[in-house]
Structure formats: structure tokens, C-alpha cells
Coordinates of C-alpha atoms (C1' of nucleotides) in Angstrom, one line a residue:
Chain A
M28 CA 7.7 101.2 -15.6
T29 CA 4.0 100.4 -16.5
R30 CA 3.9 98.4 -19.7
R31 CA 1.1 98.4 -22.3
I32 CA -1.6 96.5 -22.1
P33 CA -1.6 95.2 -26.2
Q34 CA -4.9 95.3 -27.3
A35 CA -7.4 96.6 -29.7
R36 CA -7.5 99.8 -27.6
E37 CA -4.9 100.8 -30.0
R38 CA -4.8 104.3 -28.9
G39 CA -6.9 106.2 -31.6
I40 CA -10.5 106.0 -30.9
P41 CA -12.4 107.7 -34.2
D42 CA -13.6 111.0 -32.7
A43 CA -17.5 110.1 -34.4
T44 CA -17.1 107.2 -31.8
V45 CA -16.1 109.2 -28.8
A46 CA -19.1 111.3 -29.4
R47 CA -21.5 109.0 -28.8
L48 CA -19.9 107.5 -26.2
P49 CA -22.1 109.4 -23.3
L50 CA -24.9 108.6 -25.6
Y51 CA -23.8 104.8 -24.9
L52 CA -23.0 105.6 -21.1
R53 CA -26.2 107.2 -20.9
A54 CA -28.5 104.1 -22.2
L55 CA -26.8 101.9 -19.9
N56 CA -27.1 103.9 -16.6
G57 CA -31.5 103.5 -17.7
L58 CA -30.8 100.3 -17.6
A59 CA -29.0 99.6 -15.2
E60 CA -31.2 101.6 -12.7
R61 CA -34.1 99.3 -14.0
G62 CA -32.1 96.4 -12.4
T63 CA -31.3 95.0 -16.3
A64 CA -27.8 92.7 -15.7
T65 CA -27.1 92.1 -19.9
V66 CA -27.6 93.7 -22.5
S67 CA -27.1 92.9 -26.2
S68 CA -26.0 94.9 -29.0
E69 CA -29.7 95.4 -30.5
D70 CA -31.4 96.8 -27.3
L71 CA -28.7 98.6 -27.0
A72 CA -28.5 100.4 -29.9
V73 CA -32.6 101.1 -30.3
A74 CA -31.9 102.8 -26.5
A75 CA -29.1 104.9 -27.8
G76 CA -31.5 105.5 -30.9
V77 CA -28.4 104.2 -33.6
N78 CA -27.6 101.5 -35.8
S79 CA -26.5 98.2 -33.8
A80 CA -23.9 97.2 -36.1
K81 CA -22.0 100.3 -35.7
L82 CA -22.7 99.8 -31.6
R83 CA -20.6 97.1 -31.8
K84 CA -18.0 99.1 -33.8
D85 CA -17.8 101.8 -31.8
L86 CA -17.3 99.5 -29.0
S87 CA -14.7 96.9 -30.4
H88 CA -12.6 100.3 -30.3
L89 CA -12.2 99.5 -26.1
G90 CA -12.0 96.2 -26.2
S91 CA -13.4 93.2 -26.4
Y92 CA -15.9 93.5 -23.9
G93 CA -19.4 91.5 -24.9
T94 CA -19.8 88.1 -24.6
R95 CA -21.2 86.4 -27.8
G96 CA -24.7 84.2 -27.6
V97 CA -25.1 86.9 -24.4
G98 CA -24.2 90.3 -24.9
Y99 CA -22.9 92.8 -22.9
D100 CA -22.8 93.2 -19.0
V101 CA -24.3 96.7 -18.0
Q102 CA -22.3 97.1 -14.9
Y103 CA -18.6 96.4 -16.6
L104 CA -19.6 98.1 -19.5
I105 CA -20.6 101.3 -18.0
Y106 CA -17.4 101.3 -15.8
Q107 CA -14.9 100.1 -18.9
I108 CA -17.2 103.3 -21.2
S109 CA -16.8 105.7 -18.1
R110 CA -13.0 104.7 -17.5
E111 CA -12.3 105.8 -21.4
L112 CA -14.2 109.0 -20.8
G113 CA -12.1 109.9 -18.0
L114 CA -14.9 109.9 -15.6
T115 CA -13.4 107.9 -13.3
Q116 CA -11.5 111.1 -12.2
D117 CA -13.2 114.0 -10.9
W118 CA -12.7 116.9 -13.8
A119 CA -12.8 120.7 -12.1
V120 CA -14.7 123.0 -14.0
A121 CA -14.5 126.7 -14.1
I122 CA -17.9 128.9 -15.5
V123 CA -16.8 132.1 -17.2
G124 CA -19.8 134.2 -17.4
V125 CA -22.7 134.1 -15.1
G126 CA -25.4 136.3 -16.7
N127 CA -28.6 133.5 -17.5
L128 CA -27.2 131.1 -19.6
G129 CA -23.7 130.9 -17.1
R130 CA -26.3 130.6 -13.9
A131 CA -28.0 127.7 -16.0
L132 CA -25.3 126.1 -16.4
A133 CA -24.5 126.3 -13.1
N134 CA -27.3 124.7 -11.6
Y135 CA -27.5 122.4 -13.9
G136 CA -27.1 119.2 -12.1
G137 CA -26.0 116.9 -15.4
F138 CA -22.7 118.7 -14.0
V139 CA -21.8 117.1 -11.2
S140 CA -23.5 113.5 -11.9
R141 CA -20.8 112.5 -13.9
G142 CA -17.7 113.4 -12.6
F143 CA -18.1 117.5 -13.3
R144 CA -17.6 119.6 -10.3
V145 CA -18.0 123.4 -10.7
A146 CA -14.8 125.3 -8.9
G147 CA -15.8 128.6 -9.8
L148 CA -17.8 131.1 -11.2
F149 CA -15.9 134.2 -12.2
D150 CA -17.8 137.8 -14.0
A151 CA -16.6 140.9 -14.5
D152 CA -19.5 142.6 -13.6
P153 CA -19.3 144.0 -10.1
A154 CA -22.6 143.8 -9.8
V155 CA -22.6 140.0 -10.1
V156 CA -19.7 139.0 -8.2
G157 CA -20.4 138.4 -4.6
E158 CA -23.9 136.9 -5.2
R159 CA -24.3 133.3 -4.2
I160 CA -25.1 130.2 -6.8
A161 CA -25.5 127.1 -6.9
G162 CA -23.4 127.1 -3.3
L163 CA -20.5 129.3 -5.0
V164 CA -19.2 132.7 -4.5
V165 CA -19.4 134.4 -7.9
E166 CA -15.0 135.9 -7.7
H167 CA -14.0 138.7 -10.2
A168 CA -12.5 137.6 -13.4
D169 CA -9.5 139.4 -12.2
G170 CA -9.1 136.3 -10.4
L171 CA -9.3 133.5 -12.5
E172 CA -5.4 132.7 -13.4
S173 CA -5.0 131.9 -9.8
V174 CA -7.6 130.1 -9.3
I175 CA -7.1 127.7 -12.2
R176 CA -3.6 126.9 -11.3
K177 CA -5.2 126.6 -7.6
R178 CA -7.8 124.5 -7.8
G179 CA -6.8 122.8 -10.6
V180 CA -9.1 123.9 -13.1
S181 CA -8.7 121.7 -16.3
I182 CA -11.6 123.0 -18.3
V183 CA -13.3 126.2 -18.8
V184 CA -16.9 126.5 -19.9
I185 CA -16.8 130.1 -21.3
A186 CA -20.7 132.0 -20.9
T187 CA -20.2 135.5 -21.5
P188 CA -20.8 138.2 -24.3
A189 CA -19.5 137.5 -27.7
T190 CA -16.6 140.1 -27.1
A191 CA -15.5 139.5 -24.2
A192 CA -15.0 135.3 -25.2
Q193 CA -11.2 135.3 -27.1
Q194 CA -9.9 137.1 -24.5
V195 CA -10.9 135.0 -21.8
C196 CA -10.1 132.7 -23.6
D197 CA -6.1 133.3 -24.0
R198 CA -6.0 134.2 -20.5
V199 CA -7.2 130.5 -19.3
I200 CA -5.2 129.0 -21.8
A201 CA -2.2 130.9 -21.0
A202 CA -2.9 129.6 -17.4
G203 CA -3.1 126.2 -18.4
V204 CA -6.2 124.9 -19.3
T205 CA -6.4 123.1 -22.5
S206 CA -10.5 122.0 -22.4
I207 CA -12.7 124.8 -23.4
L208 CA -16.5 124.8 -24.3
N209 CA -17.4 127.6 -25.9
F210 CA -21.2 129.3 -25.9
A211 CA -20.4 132.8 -27.2
P212 CA -21.1 133.0 -30.5
V213 CA -18.3 133.6 -31.6
V214 CA -15.2 131.5 -33.7
L215 CA -12.1 131.3 -31.1
T216 CA -8.8 131.4 -32.0
V217 CA -6.3 129.1 -30.1
P218 CA -3.1 127.4 -30.6
D219 CA -2.5 123.4 -31.6
G220 CA -3.1 121.0 -28.7
V221 CA -6.4 122.7 -27.0
D222 CA -9.9 121.4 -28.0
V223 CA -13.3 123.7 -28.2
R224 CA -16.3 122.4 -28.1
K225 CA -18.7 125.1 -29.0
V226 CA -22.6 125.1 -28.4
D227 CA -24.4 127.7 -30.6
L228 CA -27.8 128.1 -29.9
S229 CA -28.6 130.7 -32.6
I230 CA -26.8 128.3 -35.3
E231 CA -29.0 125.1 -34.6
L232 CA -32.1 127.2 -35.2
Q233 CA -31.2 128.2 -38.0
I234 CA -31.1 124.6 -39.4
L235 CA -33.6 124.0 -38.0
A236 CA -35.2 126.8 -39.9
F237 CA -33.5 125.3 -43.4
H238 CA -35.2 122.1 -42.9
E239 CA -38.4 123.6 -42.2
Q240 CA -38.7 125.3 -45.4
R241 CA -37.6 122.6 -47.4
K242 CA -40.6 120.8 -46.0
A243 CA -42.7 123.8 -46.3
T244 CA -42.1 124.9 -50.1
G245 CA -39.6 122.7 -51.2
G246 CA -37.0 125.0 -51.0
P247 CA -36.3 128.8 -50.4
M248 CA -38.5 131.5 -51.6
M249 CA -38.8 131.2 -56.0
G250 CA -36.4 134.5 -57.2
D251 CA -33.0 135.8 -56.6
E252 CA -34.4 138.7 -56.6
W253 CA -33.3 141.8 -54.5
P254 CA -36.1 142.9 -51.7
D255 CA -35.4 145.8 -52.9
G256 CA -36.7 144.8 -57.1
V257 CA -33.1 144.9 -58.0
V258 CA -32.6 141.8 -60.7
V259 CA -29.7 140.1 -60.6
V260 CA -28.1 137.7 -63.0
S261 CA -27.2 134.4 -62.1
E262 CA -24.3 132.1 -63.2
R263 CA -23.8 131.3 -66.9
G264 CA -25.7 134.4 -67.4
A265 CA -28.6 133.5 -67.4
A266 CA -31.3 136.0 -66.1
L267 CA -34.1 135.0 -64.1
G268 CA -37.7 137.0 -64.4
E269 CA -39.5 138.0 -61.5
A270 CA -40.1 136.7 -58.4
S271 CA -43.2 135.1 -59.1
Q272 CA -41.9 133.3 -61.6
Chain B
M22 CA -47.9 127.7 -61.1
T23 CA -44.1 127.9 -60.1
R24 CA -41.3 127.0 -62.7
R25 CA -38.5 125.7 -61.1
I26 CA -34.9 127.5 -61.6
P27 CA -32.6 124.8 -63.3
Q28 CA -29.3 125.8 -61.7
A29 CA -26.5 124.7 -59.5
R30 CA -28.9 124.8 -56.6
E31 CA -30.7 121.6 -57.8
R32 CA -32.1 121.0 -54.4
G33 CA -29.8 118.5 -51.9
I34 CA -27.5 121.2 -50.0
P35 CA -25.4 118.5 -47.8
D36 CA -25.6 118.2 -44.6
A37 CA -22.6 119.6 -43.6
T38 CA -22.5 122.8 -45.8
V39 CA -25.6 123.6 -44.3
A40 CA -24.2 123.6 -40.8
R41 CA -21.2 125.8 -41.8
L42 CA -24.1 128.2 -43.6
P43 CA -24.7 130.3 -40.0
L44 CA -21.1 130.4 -39.8
Y45 CA -20.4 132.6 -42.6
L46 CA -23.2 134.4 -42.1
R47 CA -21.9 135.5 -38.5
A48 CA -18.8 136.4 -39.9
L49 CA -20.1 138.0 -43.1
N50 CA -22.4 140.7 -40.6
G51 CA -19.1 140.8 -39.0
L52 CA -18.0 142.0 -41.8
A53 CA -20.6 144.4 -43.2
E54 CA -20.5 146.0 -39.8
R55 CA -17.2 147.1 -40.5
G56 CA -18.1 147.8 -44.1
T57 CA -16.4 145.5 -46.5
A58 CA -18.1 145.8 -49.4
T59 CA -16.0 142.5 -51.2
V60 CA -14.2 139.6 -49.2
S61 CA -12.3 137.0 -51.2
S62 CA -12.9 133.4 -50.0
E63 CA -9.7 133.2 -48.8
D64 CA -10.2 136.0 -46.4
L65 CA -14.1 135.1 -45.3
A66 CA -12.7 131.6 -44.8
V67 CA -10.1 132.6 -42.0
A68 CA -13.0 134.2 -39.9
A69 CA -14.8 131.3 -40.4
G70 CA -12.6 129.1 -39.6
V71 CA -12.6 127.0 -42.0
N72 CA -10.7 125.9 -45.1
S73 CA -11.3 128.5 -48.3
A74 CA -11.7 125.4 -50.3
K75 CA -14.1 124.6 -48.4
L76 CA -15.8 127.2 -48.2
R77 CA -16.0 127.7 -51.7
K78 CA -17.9 124.5 -52.3
D79 CA -20.2 125.4 -50.1
L80 CA -21.1 128.6 -51.4
S81 CA -21.1 126.6 -54.8
H82 CA -23.6 124.6 -53.7
L83 CA -26.1 127.9 -53.5
G84 CA -25.1 129.2 -56.9
S85 CA -22.5 131.1 -58.3
Y86 CA -22.8 134.0 -56.8
G87 CA -18.7 134.8 -56.8
T88 CA -16.9 137.6 -59.3
R89 CA -13.7 135.7 -60.5
G90 CA -10.9 138.0 -59.8
V91 CA -12.9 140.1 -57.2
G92 CA -14.5 138.0 -54.9
Y93 CA -18.1 137.8 -53.2
D94 CA -20.4 140.8 -52.4
V95 CA -20.5 140.5 -48.5
Q96 CA -23.9 142.2 -48.9
Y97 CA -25.4 140.3 -51.5
L98 CA -23.8 137.4 -50.3
I99 CA -25.7 137.7 -47.2
Y100 CA -28.9 137.9 -49.1
Q101 CA -28.5 134.7 -50.9
I102 CA -27.2 132.8 -47.4
S103 CA -30.3 134.4 -45.3
R104 CA -32.9 133.6 -48.2
E105 CA -31.3 129.7 -48.4
L106 CA -31.4 128.9 -44.2
G107 CA -35.1 130.2 -44.3
L108 CA -34.1 133.8 -42.6
T109 CA -35.9 135.9 -44.8
Q110 CA -39.0 134.7 -43.3
D111 CA -39.8 135.0 -39.8
W112 CA -40.4 131.9 -37.2
A113 CA -42.3 131.6 -34.3
V114 CA -40.9 129.8 -31.7
A115 CA -42.4 128.0 -28.3
I116 CA -40.0 127.2 -25.0
V117 CA -41.5 124.5 -23.4
G118 CA -40.4 124.8 -19.7
V119 CA -38.6 127.2 -18.1
G120 CA -35.9 126.3 -15.3
N121 CA -32.6 128.1 -15.2
L122 CA -31.9 126.7 -19.0
G123 CA -36.0 128.1 -20.3
R124 CA -35.3 131.2 -19.1
A125 CA -31.4 131.8 -20.0
L126 CA -33.1 130.9 -23.2
A127 CA -35.9 133.4 -23.5
N128 CA -33.5 136.0 -22.1
Y129 CA -31.0 135.3 -25.4
G130 CA -30.3 137.7 -27.7
G131 CA -29.4 135.4 -30.4
F132 CA -33.0 134.3 -31.6
V133 CA -34.7 137.4 -31.8
S134 CA -32.0 138.9 -34.0
R135 CA -32.4 136.5 -36.9
G136 CA -35.6 136.2 -37.8
F137 CA -36.6 134.0 -35.0
R138 CA -39.6 135.2 -32.6
V139 CA -39.9 133.8 -29.3
A140 CA -44.2 133.4 -29.6
G141 CA -44.8 131.7 -26.0
L142 CA -43.5 130.1 -22.8
F143 CA -45.0 127.0 -21.0
D144 CA -44.5 125.3 -18.0
A145 CA -46.2 122.4 -16.3
D146 CA -45.1 124.1 -12.8
P147 CA -48.5 126.1 -11.0
A148 CA -45.4 128.4 -9.3
V149 CA -43.9 129.3 -12.3
V150 CA -47.2 130.0 -14.6
G151 CA -48.1 133.8 -14.9
E152 CA -44.5 134.9 -14.4
R153 CA -43.4 137.5 -16.8
I154 CA -40.0 136.5 -18.5
A155 CA -38.4 138.6 -21.3
G156 CA -41.7 140.6 -22.2
L157 CA -43.9 137.3 -22.2
V158 CA -46.2 135.5 -19.6
V159 CA -45.6 131.9 -18.8
E160 CA -48.3 130.3 -19.8
H161 CA -49.3 126.3 -18.8
A162 CA -48.6 123.4 -20.4
D163 CA -52.1 122.7 -21.2
G164 CA -52.6 125.0 -23.5
L165 CA -49.5 123.8 -25.6
E166 CA -51.1 122.7 -28.5
S167 CA -54.2 125.3 -29.6
V168 CA -50.9 128.0 -29.1
I169 CA -48.9 126.4 -31.1
R170 CA -51.9 126.4 -33.5
K171 CA -53.4 130.1 -32.8
R172 CA -49.6 131.4 -33.2
G173 CA -48.4 129.3 -36.1
V174 CA -45.3 127.9 -34.3
S175 CA -43.2 126.0 -36.3
I176 CA -40.0 125.2 -34.0
V177 CA -40.1 124.1 -30.2
V178 CA -37.6 124.2 -28.0
I179 CA -37.5 121.4 -25.3
A180 CA -36.2 122.4 -22.1
T181 CA -37.8 120.0 -20.1
P182 CA -36.9 117.9 -17.2
A183 CA -35.4 114.8 -19.3
T184 CA -38.7 112.7 -18.1
A185 CA -41.6 115.2 -19.3
A186 CA -39.2 115.4 -22.5
Q187 CA -40.8 112.5 -24.5
Q188 CA -44.1 113.4 -23.9
V189 CA -43.4 117.0 -24.5
C190 CA -42.1 115.9 -27.9
D191 CA -45.1 114.0 -29.1
R192 CA -48.1 116.4 -27.7
V193 CA -46.4 119.4 -30.3
I194 CA -45.6 116.9 -32.9
A195 CA -49.8 115.8 -32.6
A196 CA -50.2 119.9 -33.3
G197 CA -48.7 119.7 -36.5
V198 CA -45.0 121.0 -35.3
T199 CA -41.7 119.3 -37.1
S200 CA -38.6 120.9 -36.1
I201 CA -37.7 120.5 -32.3
L202 CA -34.5 121.8 -30.5
N203 CA -34.1 119.3 -27.2
F204 CA -32.0 120.2 -24.5
A205 CA -33.2 117.5 -22.3
P206 CA -30.9 114.5 -21.9
V207 CA -33.2 111.9 -23.4
V208 CA -32.8 110.5 -27.3
L209 CA -36.5 111.4 -28.5
T210 CA -38.5 108.8 -30.6
V211 CA -40.3 110.8 -33.5
P212 CA -42.0 110.0 -36.8
D213 CA -40.1 110.7 -40.3
G214 CA -40.8 113.9 -41.2
V215 CA -39.6 115.3 -37.7
D216 CA -36.1 116.8 -37.6
V217 CA -35.3 117.5 -33.8
R218 CA -31.7 118.8 -32.8
K219 CA -30.4 117.9 -29.8
V220 CA -28.1 120.2 -27.6
D221 CA -26.2 118.1 -24.6
L222 CA -24.1 119.8 -21.9
S223 CA -23.4 116.8 -20.2
I224 CA -21.8 115.1 -23.2
E225 CA -19.8 118.4 -24.7
L226 CA -18.4 117.9 -21.1
Q227 CA -17.5 114.0 -21.7
I228 CA -15.9 114.5 -24.7
L229 CA -13.7 117.2 -23.3
A230 CA -12.7 115.3 -20.4
F231 CA -11.9 112.7 -23.0
H232 CA -9.5 114.1 -24.9
E233 CA -8.3 115.7 -21.5
Q234 CA -7.4 112.1 -20.3
R235 CA -5.3 111.9 -23.3
K236 CA -3.2 114.7 -23.2
A237 CA -2.7 114.2 -19.7
T238 CA -1.9 110.4 -19.8
G239 CA -1.5 109.5 -23.1
G240 CA -4.8 107.0 -22.6
P241 CA -6.8 106.0 -19.8
M242 CA -5.7 104.8 -16.6
M243 CA -4.0 101.6 -17.4
G244 CA -5.5 97.9 -16.7
D245 CA -8.7 96.6 -16.7
E246 CA -9.0 95.9 -13.4
W247 CA -12.4 96.6 -11.5
P248 CA -12.0 99.6 -8.8
D249 CA -12.8 97.1 -6.3
G250 CA -9.8 94.9 -7.1
V251 CA -11.8 92.0 -9.3
V252 CA -9.4 91.2 -12.4
V253 CA -11.7 90.9 -15.0
V254 CA -10.3 88.5 -18.1
S255 CA -9.7 90.6 -21.6
E256 CA -10.6 88.8 -25.0
R257 CA -8.4 86.4 -26.5
G258 CA -8.7 84.8 -23.3
A259 CA -5.7 87.0 -21.9
A260 CA -5.7 87.3 -18.6
L261 CA -4.9 90.4 -17.2
G262 CA -2.5 91.1 -14.5
E263 CA -2.1 93.8 -11.3
A264 CA -3.3 97.3 -12.5
S265 CA 0.4 98.3 -11.7
Q266 CA 1.3 95.9 -14.7
Chain C
dG4 C1' -7.4 144.7 -78.3
dT5 C1' -3.8 142.3 -76.0
dG6 C1' -1.8 140.2 -71.8
dC7 C1' -1.1 139.7 -66.5
dC8 C1' -2.7 139.1 -62.6
dT9 C1' -6.2 137.5 -59.3
dT10 C1' -9.9 134.7 -57.3
dT11 C1' -13.6 131.7 -58.5
dG12 C1' -15.8 127.0 -59.2
dT13 C1' -14.4 122.4 -59.6
dG14 C1' -12.9 117.6 -61.6
dA15 C1' -10.0 114.0 -58.9
dA16 C1' -8.0 112.1 -55.6
dG17 C1' -8.2 110.7 -50.3
dC18 C1' -10.5 109.6 -46.1
dG19 C1' -13.1 108.5 -42.5
dA20 C1' -17.7 106.7 -41.2
dT21 C1' -21.8 103.8 -42.3
dG22 C1' -23.8 99.7 -42.6
dC23 C1' -24.1 94.4 -44.1
dA24 C1' -23.4 90.2 -44.1
dC25 C1' -21.0 86.4 -42.2
dA26 C1' -17.1 83.6 -39.4
dA27 C1' -16.1 82.7 -35.3
dA28 C1' -17.7 81.8 -30.1
dG29 C1' -19.8 81.3 -27.0
dT30 C1' -24.6 79.2 -24.1
dA31 C1' -27.8 75.6 -23.7
dG32 C1' -30.2 71.1 -24.0
dG33 C1' -29.9 66.6 -24.7
Chain D
dC18 C1' -19.9 65.2 -26.6
dC19 C1' -22.4 67.3 -30.3
dT20 C1' -25.7 69.9 -32.4
dA21 C1' -28.5 73.9 -32.4
dC22 C1' -29.1 78.7 -31.6
dT23 C1' -27.9 83.3 -30.3
dT24 C1' -24.8 87.5 -30.6
dT25 C1' -20.5 89.5 -31.1
dG26 C1' -16.8 91.2 -33.6
dT27 C1' -15.4 92.3 -38.4
dG28 C1' -13.8 92.4 -43.7
dC29 C1' -15.4 94.6 -46.5
dA30 C1' -18.1 97.5 -49.8
dT31 C1' -20.3 102.4 -50.0
dC32 C1' -21.3 107.0 -49.2
dG33 C1' -20.9 111.7 -47.9
dC34 C1' -17.8 114.8 -47.1
dT35 C1' -12.0 117.3 -47.5
dT36 C1' -9.0 118.7 -50.0
dC37 C1' -5.7 119.3 -53.7
dA38 C1' -4.7 121.7 -57.8
dC39 C1' -6.2 124.1 -61.8
dA40 C1' -8.5 125.4 -65.8
dA41 C1' -11.9 128.8 -66.4
dA42 C1' -13.1 133.6 -66.1
dG43 C1' -13.6 138.4 -64.9
dG44 C1' -10.8 142.7 -64.0
dC45 C1' -6.8 145.9 -64.7
dA46 C1' -3.6 148.3 -67.1
dC47 C1' -1.5 150.0 -71.5

DNA sequence: GTGCCTTTGTGAAGCGATGCACAAAGTAGG
DNA sequence: CCTACTTTGTGCATCGCTTCACAAAGGCAC
């Protein structure tokens, strides 16, 4: 029986903290490459682009791994964060949908470098099946379930068109997958216990456009008028005038 | 002089709300295609995958565009959200870095569909310059500044290797760009007034791995031991035992 | 017009994340 | 050993977002 370690790391690291740990890890790896042995919270915070108090609080959730008056041991902290994130084991990832994006992902070096191994590429298009990409042969999506089970795939990346995404999602969940990274522009419906993270290029651009418009004009185009000239009535019944107002 | 509209939409929509507006927009477009004329907050919330109270509060930040007892007019709400996000004008986007990811982005249909127009592709590699992708000819990165000014590019997508990202970032900012979508795995340093949004595939996977590990074992591998067997000391000076403890 | 039903818009409570500021804990030097 | 200095870890106040719950507002039937 493995006893629990009664520590600060008493289960339950805030989501916001988890989302920043990979950032710290990357900054630490940069420092390690330059031969830095120890680093203060202040310096690491600058490298990661966050507030130093936040950094310290984040790290305190993992345990007390710093030395007061000195800072953090770079190598040791890399190991602890990697372990917390589960990067000391390697994860088999399958990519479903080998279009432009799927190819880019398959070739992306960042995956392999950190405990992630692309264990399968799938597509429904017979013209693509059999093609060799990044050292793997694209398989037909029919074999999805069996390959997931056979190769122990635990994370699936969905890079299919929007119309196919939910179906692929359902199938991989049925095959036992509980972690999905979705690039298709749809809201996936999943049962409890399944984690979905979404990356949506179009949404990111729209958010930028919002801020860009703010900066340029101080707000959206004036007037609540319809493009075809219908004047509408705002709340409180106050009728608005021409668009040029 | 354009007078201000003294309304609920008195500047300052919460960031969290702005990030969800594109989601609502997509759900609304889906409804519109199916010919739905009006929709209740409850139904729209389900389609967008959020809580209905949150949806109503979000929409209330734009103005009072619903009708009590009925719901929201789909077409009208599409127009209002589009206007708020700045999608009624079109934005010239440049993509810098035409590797696998840059190509995928250039070919991505989601850009063109919603007010975004790819106005330039750039790369530093002479072997890529001149290639035709998605109807555009890849230009050399030397011409970045002049093309940005000439074609009125206001949003730049950085899809270069990490090492080149900060330099590209500095150059496009110097050319007047204030909105950047960054795919390179680095923290970009920018002056105030410039918006950067980051998409980092590797970070998303690491977050998934964290949760996956949680589900599988209830936490990270037990023990604070180094891989090579060095026993370390936790906070409070309490020495920890073997990994099997 | 009157009453009933539906759905919005929002006050207020709850919750989690952020950042300040400082005591505790360590190093270094004499 | 004692003092001076550095840096961590954290209590606490604050902030912003989420969620509940309900009054206000509109539609509809009669």
C-alpha cells in the first residue's frame, strides 16, 4: 500500500495554476540550456511573463521547493513541474483528420519533445489513407477504436471538419479516451469525466478584431441601424437617429 | 462630431464576455441556416454550451436586444454581435512564417468567412518565397513593413519558429500593427497598447496530460525522489523516504 | 381591458484568482 | 554566535466572473 505524502500538495491545484505550469517549464528549460543553476521567483516570473507573487503562489501549490534567500534550483524545479504535469511518462496521441492542420500538427516538433508521441494518424478520405506523414502511415478512420485500444492512446486530437467532429468524439470516448484536444469549430458534447480543450483560430481572430476596433474608433460603428436602413429601437424605448449621429 | 449613445453599452465589456461572443455568433449562424427566426436564451445557451444566465448577462452588456416572453431575433442578434466584434468591416491579415502551420492557416476557410482577408504571406526562406499558396504568392520577409503599410494590414499572425518570433513581432509593431496572434512557443514582449493572443498546442496537451494523470492515478507518481535515486528533503525539513512509501 | 404565461434583464450572493505586503527562513560575513 | 541581507511562502484584502433567483416586461387569449 502506498501511503500518501501529507503535504502542501494536498490535491486540488487551481486550474489557473495548471495552465501556467507549462509556461514556467518552458522558461526553466530556457534557463537550463543557458546553464543557470538557480533562479529567483522574480527572474523566473519575468521570463514567463507573470507577476512574481503569482509565480510563488503557483509553485507553493506543488510543494515547498524553493530556498529562502536563494531561489529555486532550476533542474529540480523542472523535474517537479514535469512530474506534476505527468510529463515523466509518455502519452500516446492520435490525430484524427489529416488535412492541412492535421499535417501541421503531425510534423510539429513540440509534441514529441515533451512526453507526447504521435501513435496514429487517421482520415476518412481514401485518397489520404496510406500516405506517409512524419514517419507514420495514415490509417483509415474505421480502425480508430481498435488502434486506440491496441496502442494505448489516451489523448486524441480532432482536426477534422466541423461536421465530423462530434461523431469522431463519440467514437473515441466509446473506445475509452477521456482527453480530447479539439480544433474543429464546434462545441463538443461529452459525458462527465471527459476533458475537452478547444483551440479555435477563428475565435482568436474575432477577439483581436474586437480590441482593434476599440482602439481605432473607441467602439463599434455608431448607430444601431440595420444595414438596409431600418431604424431600430434600443432598450428603454429611446429611438435612435441616423447612423451618422 | 459624433455623439455618444448613453446606454447600457457604456464602454467596457468584460473580457470573459468578449471571448464568448464569437461562440454565440457561431451558434446563431447555425440556427439561422436552419431557418429559426427567434431563439430563447435557454436554447441558445445550450447550443453554445454555456449557462443561460451567463448568456443573458453577456448579451445585456451589448444592449437590450431581447423581447421578454419571446426571446431574441436571430438575424438581429447576429448583426449586433457582428457589429460589436467589428466583423461588419473586413480586416487585412498577414501571416508570417509559411511552414506547415502557416500553410494550414492560409488555407483555413474560417478566416475568409468572417470578415478576415489574408492580405499577405511572408517567409524568410528563399526556397519558399515565390510559392503560390491559397491564391497568394509568398513574399520575402524583407518587405514586411512596406506591405503592412501599403495594404493596411492590422492583424498579424506569427507562425515562425520560436527564435524568429520576437524579431518579427518588433518589426510589425514598428510598422503600426497593434494586434498579434502568436503561434510560436515564446512569451512575446510588447509595448502597452498592443494586444497579443497566444495559441500554444504544446501547452494545451500538457494541461490535458495533467488531468489525464489525475484521473488515472489520483495524482502524480508518488514520491519526491529524483529519477536517479537521490532522496530529497521536503519543506519543514521532513525527510521523505523511498518512492514506494 | 384583464389576467395568465413566458422570458428577459439584473441585484445580490458566492467563488476563485490576483497582488500586496510582511513574517519566517535561509545565506553570508565577521 | 550574532547581525545584516535576501528571497520564499502566505494571510488578507480586492477584484472580476459566475450563478441564483426574481421582479419587470412583453405577448396572447378571451
